[in-house]
Tab-separated table of C-alpha atoms in Angstrom:
chain	number	residue	atom	x	y	z
A	9	UNK	CA	1.598	-48.113	108.807
A	10	UNK	CA	-0.939	-50.743	109.756
A	11	UNK	CA	-3.591	-52.288	107.491
A	12	UNK	CA	-5.546	-55.452	106.718
A	13	UNK	CA	-4.930	-57.225	103.422
A	14	UNK	CA	-6.417	-60.319	101.812
A	15	UNK	CA	-4.068	-62.985	100.510
A	16	UNK	CA	-5.043	-65.885	98.256
A	17	UNK	CA	-2.847	-68.741	99.420
A	18	UNK	CA	-2.424	-71.736	97.126
A	19	UNK	CA	-3.070	-74.291	99.898
A	20	UNK	CA	-4.824	-72.407	102.716
A	21	UNK	CA	-7.179	-70.421	100.506
A	22	UNK	CA	-8.153	-66.832	101.211
A	23	UNK	CA	-6.512	-65.451	104.351
A	24	UNK	CA	-6.715	-62.075	106.070
A	25	UNK	CA	-3.445	-60.580	107.216
A	26	UNK	CA	-2.799	-57.669	109.504
A	27	UNK	CA	0.308	-56.016	108.139
A	28	UNK	CA	2.471	-53.575	110.053
A	29	UNK	CA	5.320	-51.591	108.530
A	30	UNK	CA	7.602	-49.715	110.893
A	31	UNK	CA	10.450	-47.551	109.538
A	32	UNK	CA	14.024	-48.457	110.498
A	33	UNK	CA	15.567	-45.043	111.256
A	34	UNK	CA	19.302	-44.400	111.762
A	35	UNK	CA	20.813	-41.941	114.292
A	36	UNK	CA	20.470	-39.055	111.809
A	37	UNK	CA	16.766	-39.705	111.265
A	38	UNK	CA	17.185	-41.244	107.817
A	39	UNK	CA	14.993	-44.183	106.908
A	40	UNK	CA	17.185	-47.199	106.188
A	41	UNK	CA	14.330	-49.528	105.400
A	42	UNK	CA	11.244	-50.989	106.970
A	43	UNK	CA	10.508	-53.682	109.462
A	44	UNK	CA	7.508	-55.569	108.167
A	45	UNK	CA	5.316	-57.897	110.202
A	46	UNK	CA	2.297	-59.835	109.020
A	47	UNK	CA	-0.134	-61.708	111.255
A	48	UNK	CA	-2.721	-64.148	109.961
A	49	UNK	CA	-5.955	-62.972	111.597
A	50	UNK	CA	-8.367	-65.070	109.508
A	51	UNK	CA	-9.532	-67.255	112.398
A	52	UNK	CA	-9.860	-64.262	114.724
A	53	UNK	CA	-11.988	-62.392	112.144
A	54	UNK	CA	-14.205	-65.458	111.616
A	55	UNK	CA	-14.700	-65.789	115.371
A	56	UNK	CA	-15.559	-62.078	115.657
A	57	UNK	CA	-18.064	-62.349	112.796
A	58	UNK	CA	-19.652	-65.445	114.351
A	59	UNK	CA	-19.894	-63.668	117.724
A	60	UNK	CA	-21.558	-60.666	116.075
A	61	UNK	CA	-24.028	-62.914	114.251
A	62	UNK	CA	-24.825	-64.784	117.475
A	63	UNK	CA	-25.326	-61.503	119.333
A	64	UNK	CA	-27.661	-60.249	116.591
A	65	UNK	CA	-29.679	-63.495	116.746
A	66	UNK	CA	-29.876	-63.284	120.549
A	67	UNK	CA	-31.061	-59.660	120.459
A	68	UNK	CA	-33.599	-60.402	117.719
A	69	UNK	CA	-34.975	-63.325	119.693
A	70	UNK	CA	-35.269	-61.301	122.895
A	71	UNK	CA	-37.155	-58.511	121.139
A	72	UNK	CA	-39.955	-60.816	119.942
A	73	UNK	CA	-40.392	-62.458	123.344
A	74	UNK	CA	-43.066	-61.087	125.676
A	75	UNK	CA	-40.716	-61.526	128.644
A	76	UNK	CA	-38.362	-58.961	130.015
A	77	UNK	CA	-34.904	-60.335	129.219
A	78	UNK	CA	-31.762	-59.221	130.992
A	79	UNK	CA	-28.069	-60.051	131.285
A	80	UNK	CA	-25.967	-59.594	134.417
A	81	UNK	CA	-22.210	-59.857	134.860
A	82	UNK	CA	-20.583	-62.557	136.977
A	83	UNK	CA	-21.174	-60.534	140.163
A	84	UNK	CA	-24.884	-60.166	139.417
A	85	UNK	CA	-24.909	-56.524	138.275
A	86	UNK	CA	-27.304	-56.077	135.361
A	87	UNK	CA	-25.506	-54.911	132.208
A	88	UNK	CA	-28.273	-55.234	129.584
A	89	UNK	CA	-32.078	-55.340	129.210
A	90	UNK	CA	-34.175	-55.987	126.141
A	91	UNK	CA	-36.432	-53.188	124.901
A	92	UNK	CA	-39.444	-54.670	126.724
A	93	UNK	CA	-38.038	-53.467	130.055
A	94	UNK	CA	-38.558	-49.728	129.426
A	95	UNK	CA	-41.860	-50.393	127.615
A	96	UNK	CA	-43.251	-52.250	130.632
A	97	UNK	CA	-41.697	-50.276	133.493
A	98	UNK	CA	-41.728	-46.820	131.931
A	99	UNK	CA	-38.109	-46.357	133.035
A	100	UNK	CA	-34.945	-45.977	131.006
A	101	UNK	CA	-32.511	-48.787	130.443
A	102	UNK	CA	-29.687	-46.722	131.957
A	103	UNK	CA	-31.413	-46.101	135.292
A	104	UNK	CA	-31.980	-49.852	135.729
A	105	UNK	CA	-28.409	-51.008	135.132
A	106	UNK	CA	-26.330	-52.403	137.980
A	107	UNK	CA	-28.735	-52.640	140.910
A	108	UNK	CA	-31.028	-49.874	139.612
A	109	UNK	CA	-33.698	-52.435	138.691
A	110	UNK	CA	-34.451	-52.834	142.408
A	111	UNK	CA	-36.181	-49.433	142.261
A	112	UNK	CA	-39.078	-50.877	140.241
A	113	UNK	CA	-39.735	-53.653	142.739
A	114	UNK	CA	-42.521	-53.316	145.275
A	115	UNK	CA	-40.928	-52.064	148.530
A	116	UNK	CA	-42.244	-55.118	150.412
A	117	UNK	CA	-40.528	-57.473	147.941
A	118	UNK	CA	-37.088	-55.861	147.762
A	119	UNK	CA	-35.443	-57.567	150.724
A	120	UNK	CA	-36.643	-61.065	149.802
A	121	UNK	CA	-35.674	-60.515	146.158
A	122	UNK	CA	-32.191	-59.278	147.074
A	123	UNK	CA	-31.679	-62.217	149.439
A	124	UNK	CA	-32.870	-64.663	146.775
A	125	UNK	CA	-30.538	-63.092	144.189
A	126	UNK	CA	-27.584	-63.275	146.605
A	127	UNK	CA	-28.390	-66.936	147.257
A	128	UNK	CA	-28.608	-67.533	143.512
A	129	UNK	CA	-25.214	-65.905	142.962
A	130	UNK	CA	-23.773	-68.085	145.724
A	131	UNK	CA	-25.312	-71.217	144.163
A	132	UNK	CA	-27.694	-71.772	147.078
A	133	UNK	CA	-31.159	-71.029	145.634
A	134	UNK	CA	-33.066	-72.323	142.640
A	135	UNK	CA	-32.567	-69.153	140.560
A	136	UNK	CA	-36.262	-68.248	140.592
A	137	UNK	CA	-38.093	-65.529	142.484
A	138	UNK	CA	-41.617	-64.063	142.499
A	139	UNK	CA	-42.013	-60.352	143.150
A	140	UNK	CA	-44.161	-57.389	142.220
A	141	UNK	CA	-42.849	-55.055	139.544
A	142	UNK	CA	-44.024	-51.472	139.117
A	143	UNK	CA	-45.280	-50.972	135.593
A	144	UNK	CA	-45.439	-47.702	133.702
A	145	UNK	CA	-48.923	-46.747	134.968
A	146	UNK	CA	-47.624	-46.904	138.563
A	147	UNK	CA	-49.419	-50.108	139.550
A	148	UNK	CA	-47.649	-53.308	140.558
A	149	UNK	CA	-48.010	-56.680	138.862
A	150	UNK	CA	-46.645	-60.043	139.963
A	151	UNK	CA	-43.713	-61.359	137.966
A	152	UNK	CA	-41.414	-64.351	138.210
A	153	UNK	CA	-37.725	-63.898	137.437
A	154	UNK	CA	-35.549	-66.812	136.418
A	155	UNK	CA	-31.818	-66.886	135.692
A	156	UNK	CA	-29.187	-69.254	134.397
A	157	UNK	CA	-25.457	-68.868	134.762
A	158	UNK	CA	-23.019	-68.830	131.857
A	159	UNK	CA	-19.672	-70.279	132.866
A	160	UNK	CA	-16.227	-70.068	131.312
A	161	UNK	CA	-14.007	-73.095	130.628
A	162	UNK	CA	-12.814	-73.056	134.259
A	163	UNK	CA	-16.401	-73.250	135.559
A	164	UNK	CA	-16.485	-69.647	136.780
A	165	UNK	CA	-19.736	-67.755	136.222
A	166	UNK	CA	-19.059	-64.883	133.830
A	167	UNK	CA	-22.669	-63.925	132.975
A	168	UNK	CA	-26.230	-64.474	134.036
A	169	UNK	CA	-29.085	-64.531	131.531
A	170	UNK	CA	-32.545	-64.069	132.938
A	171	UNK	CA	-36.173	-63.494	132.131
A	172	UNK	CA	-38.883	-61.720	134.070
A	173	UNK	CA	-42.401	-62.864	133.182
A	174	UNK	CA	-45.753	-61.330	134.133
A	175	UNK	CA	-47.718	-63.874	136.202
A	176	UNK	CA	-50.408	-61.543	137.584
A	177	UNK	CA	-53.338	-63.563	136.196
A	178	UNK	CA	-51.899	-66.916	137.281
A	179	UNK	CA	-51.084	-65.610	140.765
A	180	UNK	CA	-54.569	-64.081	141.159
A	181	UNK	CA	-56.194	-67.346	140.037
A	182	UNK	CA	-53.948	-69.395	142.338
A	183	UNK	CA	-54.683	-67.122	145.318
A	184	UNK	CA	-58.419	-67.299	144.567
A	185	UNK	CA	-58.290	-71.119	144.404
A	186	UNK	CA	-56.459	-71.286	147.741
A	187	UNK	CA	-58.993	-68.923	149.294
A	188	UNK	CA	-61.913	-71.005	148.014
A	189	UNK	CA	-60.296	-74.219	149.246
A	190	UNK	CA	-59.882	-72.682	152.710
A	191	UNK	CA	-63.591	-71.771	152.737
A	192	UNK	CA	-64.604	-75.310	151.825
A	193	UNK	CA	-62.423	-76.923	154.462
A	194	UNK	CA	-63.412	-74.485	157.166
A	195	UNK	CA	-67.126	-75.364	156.867
């Protein structure tokens, strides 16, 4: 038998204990008694609750942001997207997991984006990349993706958190300004 019980300790206060009772059976199958074990899991439960609260805050925050937010594992495979991803791309979350997100990139931008991501994973690039993303109406819009690494205590990257932001208007304005500048200087 295994269960969780609450204990009010005089000094430590309220504690949660995982209790396990295992029957002590003789050779004939008769129960002689019980072996009882109790583990104080109060700190573990608090940590789990805090992690759940932090996760809920993170998800709530990502749902009110206009950006596409994503999380990748230490190897760079995407494991989570916020709900904006399917709304913008018209694809399902499942089909974009792992490397599936590459399918919504403009074909001309895939190689450079993959190379940039590999450089980012290797610590070579600046963790930012511009590319065109296919949106749900089938057209492509310019986006910039940025990522930061989350490291464990040993300094090993265990997660990547990133955003993908629509920059179509800024890119169009920037390209127009460059074009106009070229006209002025070529006169």
